[in-house]
PDB file of C-alpha atoms in Angstrom:
ATOM      1  CA  GLU A   1       3.920  39.765  66.607  1.00 81.00           C
ATOM      2  CA  GLU A   2       7.274  37.985  66.474  1.00 86.00           C
ATOM      3  CA  ALA A   3       9.194  41.161  65.611  1.00 90.00           C
ATOM      4  CA  PHE A   4       7.516  43.110  68.414  1.00 93.00           C
ATOM      5  CA  VAL A   5       8.177  40.486  71.073  1.00 90.00           C
ATOM      6  CA  ARG A   6      11.730  39.846  69.913  1.00 93.00           C
ATOM      7  CA  TYR A   7      12.901  43.432  69.500  1.00 95.00           C
ATOM      8  CA  LEU A   8      10.742  46.072  71.175  1.00 96.00           C
ATOM      9  CA  PRO A   9      12.170  47.308  74.472  1.00 94.00           C
ATOM     10  CA  LYS A  10      10.007  46.652  77.520  1.00 91.00           C
ATOM     11  CA  LYS A  11      11.470  49.781  79.118  1.00 94.00           C
ATOM     12  CA  GLY A  12      11.339  53.211  77.560  1.00 97.00           C
ATOM     13  CA  LYS A  13       8.785  55.007  75.441  1.00 98.00           C
ATOM     14  CA  ILE A  14       7.573  53.592  72.140  1.00 98.00           C
ATOM     15  CA  ILE A  15       5.761  55.444  69.356  1.00 98.00           C
ATOM     16  CA  GLU A  16       3.618  54.003  66.629  1.00 98.00           C
ATOM     17  CA  ALA A  17       4.059  56.676  63.988  1.00 98.00           C
ATOM     18  CA  GLY A  18       1.022  56.545  61.738  1.00 96.00           C
ATOM     19  CA  CYS A  19      -1.106  54.493  64.121  1.00 97.00           C
ATOM     20  CA  GLY A  20      -4.339  54.561  62.116  1.00 96.00           C
ATOM     21  CA  LEU A  21      -7.102  53.421  64.453  1.00 97.00           C
ATOM     22  CA  GLY A  22      -4.631  52.527  67.200  1.00 97.00           C
ATOM     23  CA  TYR A  23      -4.872  48.739  67.159  1.00 96.00           C
ATOM     24  CA  TYR A  24      -1.199  48.199  67.952  1.00 96.00           C
ATOM     25  CA  VAL A  25      -1.110  51.008  70.512  1.00 98.00           C
ATOM     26  CA  LEU A  26      -3.969  49.319  72.345  1.00 97.00           C
ATOM     27  CA  ALA A  27      -2.625  45.757  71.997  1.00 96.00           C
ATOM     28  CA  LEU A  28       0.963  46.555  72.960  1.00 97.00           C
ATOM     29  CA  GLY A  29      -0.182  48.811  75.805  1.00 97.00           C
ATOM     30  CA  ARG A  30      -2.164  45.897  77.199  1.00 96.00           C
ATOM     31  CA  ARG A  31       1.002  43.782  76.983  1.00 95.00           C
ATOM     32  CA  GLY A  32       2.812  46.247  79.218  1.00 96.00           C
ATOM     33  CA  TYR A  33       4.654  48.400  76.689  1.00 97.00           C
ATOM     34  CA  ASN A  34       4.876  52.149  77.313  1.00 98.00           C
ATOM     35  CA  ILE A  35       3.438  53.103  73.933  1.00 98.00           C
ATOM     36  CA  GLU A  36       1.703  56.049  72.337  1.00 98.00           C
ATOM     37  CA  GLY A  37       0.477  56.710  68.832  1.00 98.00           C
ATOM     38  CA  MET A  38       0.532  59.558  66.353  1.00 98.00           C
ATOM     39  CA  GLU A  39      -1.820  59.804  63.384  1.00 98.00           C
ATOM     40  CA  TRP A  40      -2.367  62.612  60.870  1.00 95.00           C
ATOM     41  CA  SER A  41      -6.122  61.965  60.576  1.00 97.00           C
ATOM     42  CA  HIS A  42      -8.208  63.949  63.052  1.00 97.00           C
ATOM     43  CA  VAL A  43     -11.118  61.652  62.203  1.00 98.00           C
ATOM     44  CA  ALA A  44      -9.183  58.507  63.144  1.00 97.00           C
ATOM     45  CA  VAL A  45      -7.908  60.024  66.396  1.00 98.00           C
ATOM     46  CA  GLY A  46     -11.452  61.169  67.201  1.00 97.00           C
ATOM     47  CA  LEU A  47     -12.772  57.636  66.705  1.00 97.00           C
ATOM     48  CA  ILE A  48     -10.034  56.237  68.948  1.00 97.00           C
ATOM     49  CA  LYS A  49     -10.733  58.794  71.695  1.00 97.00           C
ATOM     50  CA  LYS A  50     -14.455  58.071  71.516  1.00 97.00           C
ATOM     51  CA  ARG A  51     -13.914  54.350  72.099  1.00 96.00           C
ATOM     52  CA  TYR A  52     -10.749  54.458  74.254  1.00 97.00           C
ATOM     53  CA  PRO A  53     -10.536  57.917  75.839  1.00 97.00           C
ATOM     54  CA  LYS A  54      -7.418  57.085  77.868  1.00 96.00           C
ATOM     55  CA  LEU A  55      -5.428  55.604  74.981  1.00 97.00           C
ATOM     56  CA  ARG A  56      -2.382  57.777  74.362  1.00 98.00           C
ATOM     57  CA  VAL A  57      -2.822  58.873  70.753  1.00 98.00           C
ATOM     58  CA  LYS A  58      -2.512  62.307  69.220  1.00 97.00           C
ATOM     59  CA  THR A  59      -2.862  64.006  65.884  1.00 98.00           C
ATOM     60  CA  GLY A  60       0.363  65.044  64.210  1.00 97.00           C
ATOM     61  CA  ASP A  61       2.734  64.834  61.275  1.00 96.00           C
ATOM     62  CA  VAL A  62       5.180  61.957  61.714  1.00 96.00           C
ATOM     63  CA  ARG A  63       7.682  63.852  59.550  1.00 95.00           C
ATOM     64  CA  ASN A  64       7.865  66.664  62.104  1.00 96.00           C
ATOM     65  CA  MET A  65       7.337  65.419  65.654  1.00 97.00           C
ATOM     66  CA  SER A  66       7.437  67.839  68.568  1.00 96.00           C
ATOM     67  CA  VAL A  67       9.689  65.750  70.820  1.00 97.00           C
ATOM     68  CA  LYS A  68      13.370  66.077  71.636  1.00 98.00           C
ATOM     69  CA  ASP A  69      16.071  64.091  69.862  1.00 98.00           C
ATOM     70  CA  GLY A  70      16.329  60.511  71.115  1.00 98.00           C
ATOM     71  CA  TYR A  71      12.988  60.657  72.922  1.00 98.00           C
ATOM     72  CA  TYR A  72      11.803  57.138  72.021  1.00 98.00           C
ATOM     73  CA  SER A  73      13.352  53.725  72.694  1.00 98.00           C
ATOM     74  CA  GLY A  74      11.117  52.034  70.119  1.00 98.00           C
ATOM     75  CA  TYR A  75       9.562  53.180  66.882  1.00 98.00           C
ATOM     76  CA  ILE A  76       6.862  51.340  64.939  1.00 97.00           C
ATOM     77  CA  SER A  77       5.874  52.224  61.372  1.00 96.00           C
ATOM     78  CA  LEU A  78       3.576  49.762  59.652  1.00 94.00           C
ATOM     79  CA  GLY A  79       2.557  50.688  56.129  1.00 89.00           C
ATOM     80  CA  VAL A  80       3.125  54.425  56.435  1.00 92.00           C
ATOM     81  CA  ILE A  81       6.307  55.608  54.715  1.00 89.00           C
ATOM     82  CA  GLU A  82       5.226  54.445  51.263  1.00 88.00           C
ATOM     83  CA  HIS A  83       2.354  56.936  51.194  1.00 85.00           C
ATOM     84  CA  PHE A  84       4.400  60.138  50.907  1.00 86.00           C
ATOM     85  CA  LYS A  85       4.581  61.250  47.298  1.00 85.00           C
ATOM     86  CA  SER A  86       7.873  63.032  48.008  1.00 88.00           C
ATOM     87  CA  GLY A  87       9.318  59.679  49.127  1.00 89.00           C
ATOM     88  CA  PRO A  88      10.224  58.224  52.522  1.00 93.00           C
ATOM     89  CA  GLU A  89      13.450  60.163  53.135  1.00 95.00           C
ATOM     90  CA  ASP A  90      12.012  62.938  55.367  1.00 95.00           C
ATOM     91  CA  TYR A  91      10.009  60.399  57.316  1.00 94.00           C
ATOM     92  CA  LEU A  92      13.022  58.149  57.906  1.00 97.00           C
ATOM     93  CA  ARG A  93      15.263  61.076  58.935  1.00 97.00           C
ATOM     94  CA  GLU A  94      12.681  62.173  61.496  1.00 97.00           C
ATOM     95  CA  ALA A  95      12.288  58.600  62.763  1.00 98.00           C
ATOM     96  CA  ASN A  96      16.039  58.405  63.264  1.00 98.00           C
ATOM     97  CA  ARG A  97      16.088  61.777  65.029  1.00 98.00           C
ATOM     98  CA  VAL A  98      13.431  60.854  67.616  1.00 98.00           C
ATOM     99  CA  LEU A  99      14.801  57.347  68.227  1.00 98.00           C
ATOM    100  CA  LYS A 100      17.484  57.134  70.884  1.00 97.00           C
ATOM    101  CA  SER A 101      20.853  55.602  70.079  1.00 95.00           C
ATOM    102  CA  GLY A 102      20.497  51.838  70.305  1.00 95.00           C
ATOM    103  CA  GLY A 103      16.717  52.084  69.965  1.00 97.00           C
ATOM    104  CA  ILE A 104      14.689  49.772  67.748  1.00 97.00           C
ATOM    105  CA  ALA A 105      12.600  50.756  64.741  1.00 97.00           C
ATOM    106  CA  ILE A 106      10.193  48.293  63.160  1.00 96.00           C
ATOM    107  CA  ILE A 107       9.250  49.459  59.675  1.00 94.00           C
ATOM    108  CA  SER A 108       7.068  47.720  57.105  1.00 90.00           C
ATOM    109  CA  VAL A 109       6.499  48.648  53.469  1.00 89.00           C
ATOM    110  CA  PRO A 110       4.855  46.998  50.454  1.00 80.00           C
ATOM    111  CA  HIS A 111       7.310  44.706  48.715  1.00 76.00           C
ATOM    112  CA  PHE A 112       7.959  45.147  45.016  1.00 71.00           C
ATOM    113  CA  ASN A 113       8.075  41.378  44.688  1.00 68.00           C
ATOM    114  CA  LEU A 114       8.847  39.198  41.690  1.00 68.00           C
ATOM    115  CA  LEU A 115       5.216  39.185  40.520  1.00 69.00           C
ATOM    116  CA  ARG A 116       5.100  42.993  40.551  1.00 74.00           C
ATOM    117  CA  GLN A 117       8.464  43.176  38.783  1.00 68.00           C
ATOM    118  CA  ILE A 118       7.193  40.878  36.012  1.00 75.00           C
ATOM    119  CA  LYS A 119       3.994  42.923  35.666  1.00 74.00           C
ATOM    120  CA  LYS A 120       6.109  46.067  35.315  1.00 74.00           C
ATOM    121  CA  LEU A 121       8.224  44.455  32.579  1.00 78.00           C
ATOM    122  CA  LEU A 122       5.036  43.439  30.759  1.00 78.00           C
ATOM    123  CA  GLY A 123       3.735  47.024  30.876  1.00 79.00           C
ATOM    124  CA  PHE A 124       0.959  46.594  33.437  1.00 79.00           C
ATOM    125  CA  TYR A 125       2.080  49.666  35.378  1.00 75.00           C
ATOM    126  CA  HIS A 126       1.917  53.050  33.729  1.00 70.00           C
ATOM    127  CA  GLU A 127       5.007  55.209  34.028  1.00 68.00           C
ATOM    128  CA  SER A 128       2.902  58.349  33.692  1.00 63.00           C
ATOM    129  CA  SER A 129       0.639  59.192  36.594  1.00 66.00           C
ATOM    130  CA  ALA A 130      -0.999  62.177  34.890  1.00 70.00           C
ATOM    131  CA  GLY A 131      -4.570  62.456  36.057  1.00 72.00           C
ATOM    132  CA  LEU A 132      -4.119  59.862  38.803  1.00 75.00           C
ATOM    133  CA  GLU A 133      -3.938  60.508  42.534  1.00 81.00           C
ATOM    134  CA  PHE A 134      -0.794  59.173  44.189  1.00 69.00           C
ATOM    135  CA  TYR A 135      -1.382  56.247  46.547  1.00 71.00           C
ATOM    136  CA  GLN A 136       1.839  54.443  47.452  1.00 74.00           C
ATOM    137  CA  TYR A 137       5.242  53.166  46.479  1.00 74.00           C
ATOM    138  CA  ALA A 138       6.416  49.563  46.709  1.00 81.00           C
ATOM    139  CA  PHE A 139      10.083  48.773  47.318  1.00 80.00           C
ATOM    140  CA  THR A 140      12.481  45.969  46.576  1.00 85.00           C
ATOM    141  CA  GLU A 141      14.441  44.845  49.608  1.00 87.00           C
ATOM    142  CA  THR A 142      17.580  46.494  48.209  1.00 91.00           C
ATOM    143  CA  GLU A 143      15.772  49.809  47.652  1.00 91.00           C
ATOM    144  CA  ILE A 144      14.234  50.056  51.118  1.00 92.00           C
ATOM    145  CA  ASP A 145      17.416  48.857  52.827  1.00 94.00           C
ATOM    146  CA  SER A 146      19.382  51.570  51.058  1.00 95.00           C
ATOM    147  CA  LEU A 147      16.912  54.282  52.093  1.00 95.00           C
ATOM    148  CA  ILE A 148      16.821  53.066  55.693  1.00 95.00           C
ATOM    149  CA  GLU A 149      20.609  52.912  55.954  1.00 97.00           C
ATOM    150  CA  LYS A 150      20.999  56.333  54.306  1.00 97.00           C
ATOM    151  CA  ALA A 151      18.760  57.742  57.083  1.00 96.00           C
ATOM    152  CA  GLY A 152      21.259  56.467  59.665  1.00 96.00           C
ATOM    153  CA  PHE A 153      19.762  53.142  60.716  1.00 96.00           C
ATOM    154  CA  LYS A 154      21.517  49.789  60.946  1.00 96.00           C
ATOM    155  CA  ILE A 155      19.333  46.933  59.693  1.00 95.00           C
ATOM    156  CA  ILE A 156      19.374  43.948  62.032  1.00 94.00           C
ATOM    157  CA  ASP A 157      16.622  41.754  60.608  1.00 92.00           C
ATOM    158  CA  HIS A 158      13.953  41.322  57.940  1.00 89.00           C
ATOM    159  CA  PHE A 159      10.509  39.816  58.430  1.00 84.00           C
ATOM    160  CA  ARG A 160       8.174  38.988  55.614  1.00 76.00           C
ATOM    161  CA  TYR A 161       4.474  38.635  56.180  1.00 68.00           C
ATOM    162  CA  ASP A 162       1.178  38.488  54.334  1.00 67.00           C
ATOM    163  CA  ALA A 163       2.614  37.604  50.923  1.00 65.00           C
ATOM    164  CA  TYR A 164      -0.801  36.338  49.881  1.00 66.00           C
ATOM    165  CA  LYS A 165      -2.266  39.837  50.356  1.00 68.00           C
ATOM    166  CA  GLY A 166       0.291  41.197  47.884  1.00 66.00           C
ATOM    167  CA  ILE A 167      -0.530  38.461  45.392  1.00 70.00           C
ATOM    168  CA  LYS A 168      -4.292  39.105  45.730  1.00 73.00           C
ATOM    169  CA  GLU A 169      -3.718  42.792  45.055  1.00 72.00           C
ATOM    170  CA  GLU A 170      -1.925  41.959  41.827  1.00 69.00           C
ATOM    171  CA  LEU A 171      -4.154  39.102  40.625  1.00 74.00           C
ATOM    172  CA  PRO A 172      -7.778  40.234  41.005  1.00 72.00           C
ATOM    173  CA  PHE A 173      -9.245  36.801  40.261  1.00 72.00           C
ATOM    174  CA  LEU A 174      -7.839  35.637  43.646  1.00 66.00           C
ATOM    175  CA  ARG A 175      -9.823  38.215  45.587  1.00 64.00           C
TER     176      ARG A 175
END
């Protein structure tokens, strides 16, 4: 919540790109933000429309949005860009295209933290994904910062949250 309140513009349109079931679209809309959501899943958008028919959400590909350049003043992406097997570059370029100059993007990704780095060194992660379905990437701060800056963004802040969730994912006995 702190990042939203501190940085999101109260004026101008905001998009949550990859809004899932629309929780943030609903919550921020109720707080007075001019927000809409886009989600690739027809099922998720259908569930949203069934419960909240007036909530501004639509089905679409966040890597190819049908809006003009600089259309949004704010851009929210929470746990989305890591799920593209081709990597986050196309997603980030499109986010930069639709965000107006001086606009704010809030982007979250899984952190390739020290615990995950140690597990990689110890061989817990398989380099070969043959026979496995791709799920997501995790990024070190340096990696994601580099990708975000390469897409044309200027990073103004970092927020870390839910570290315990990441630890639980890596240490099953804590679940």
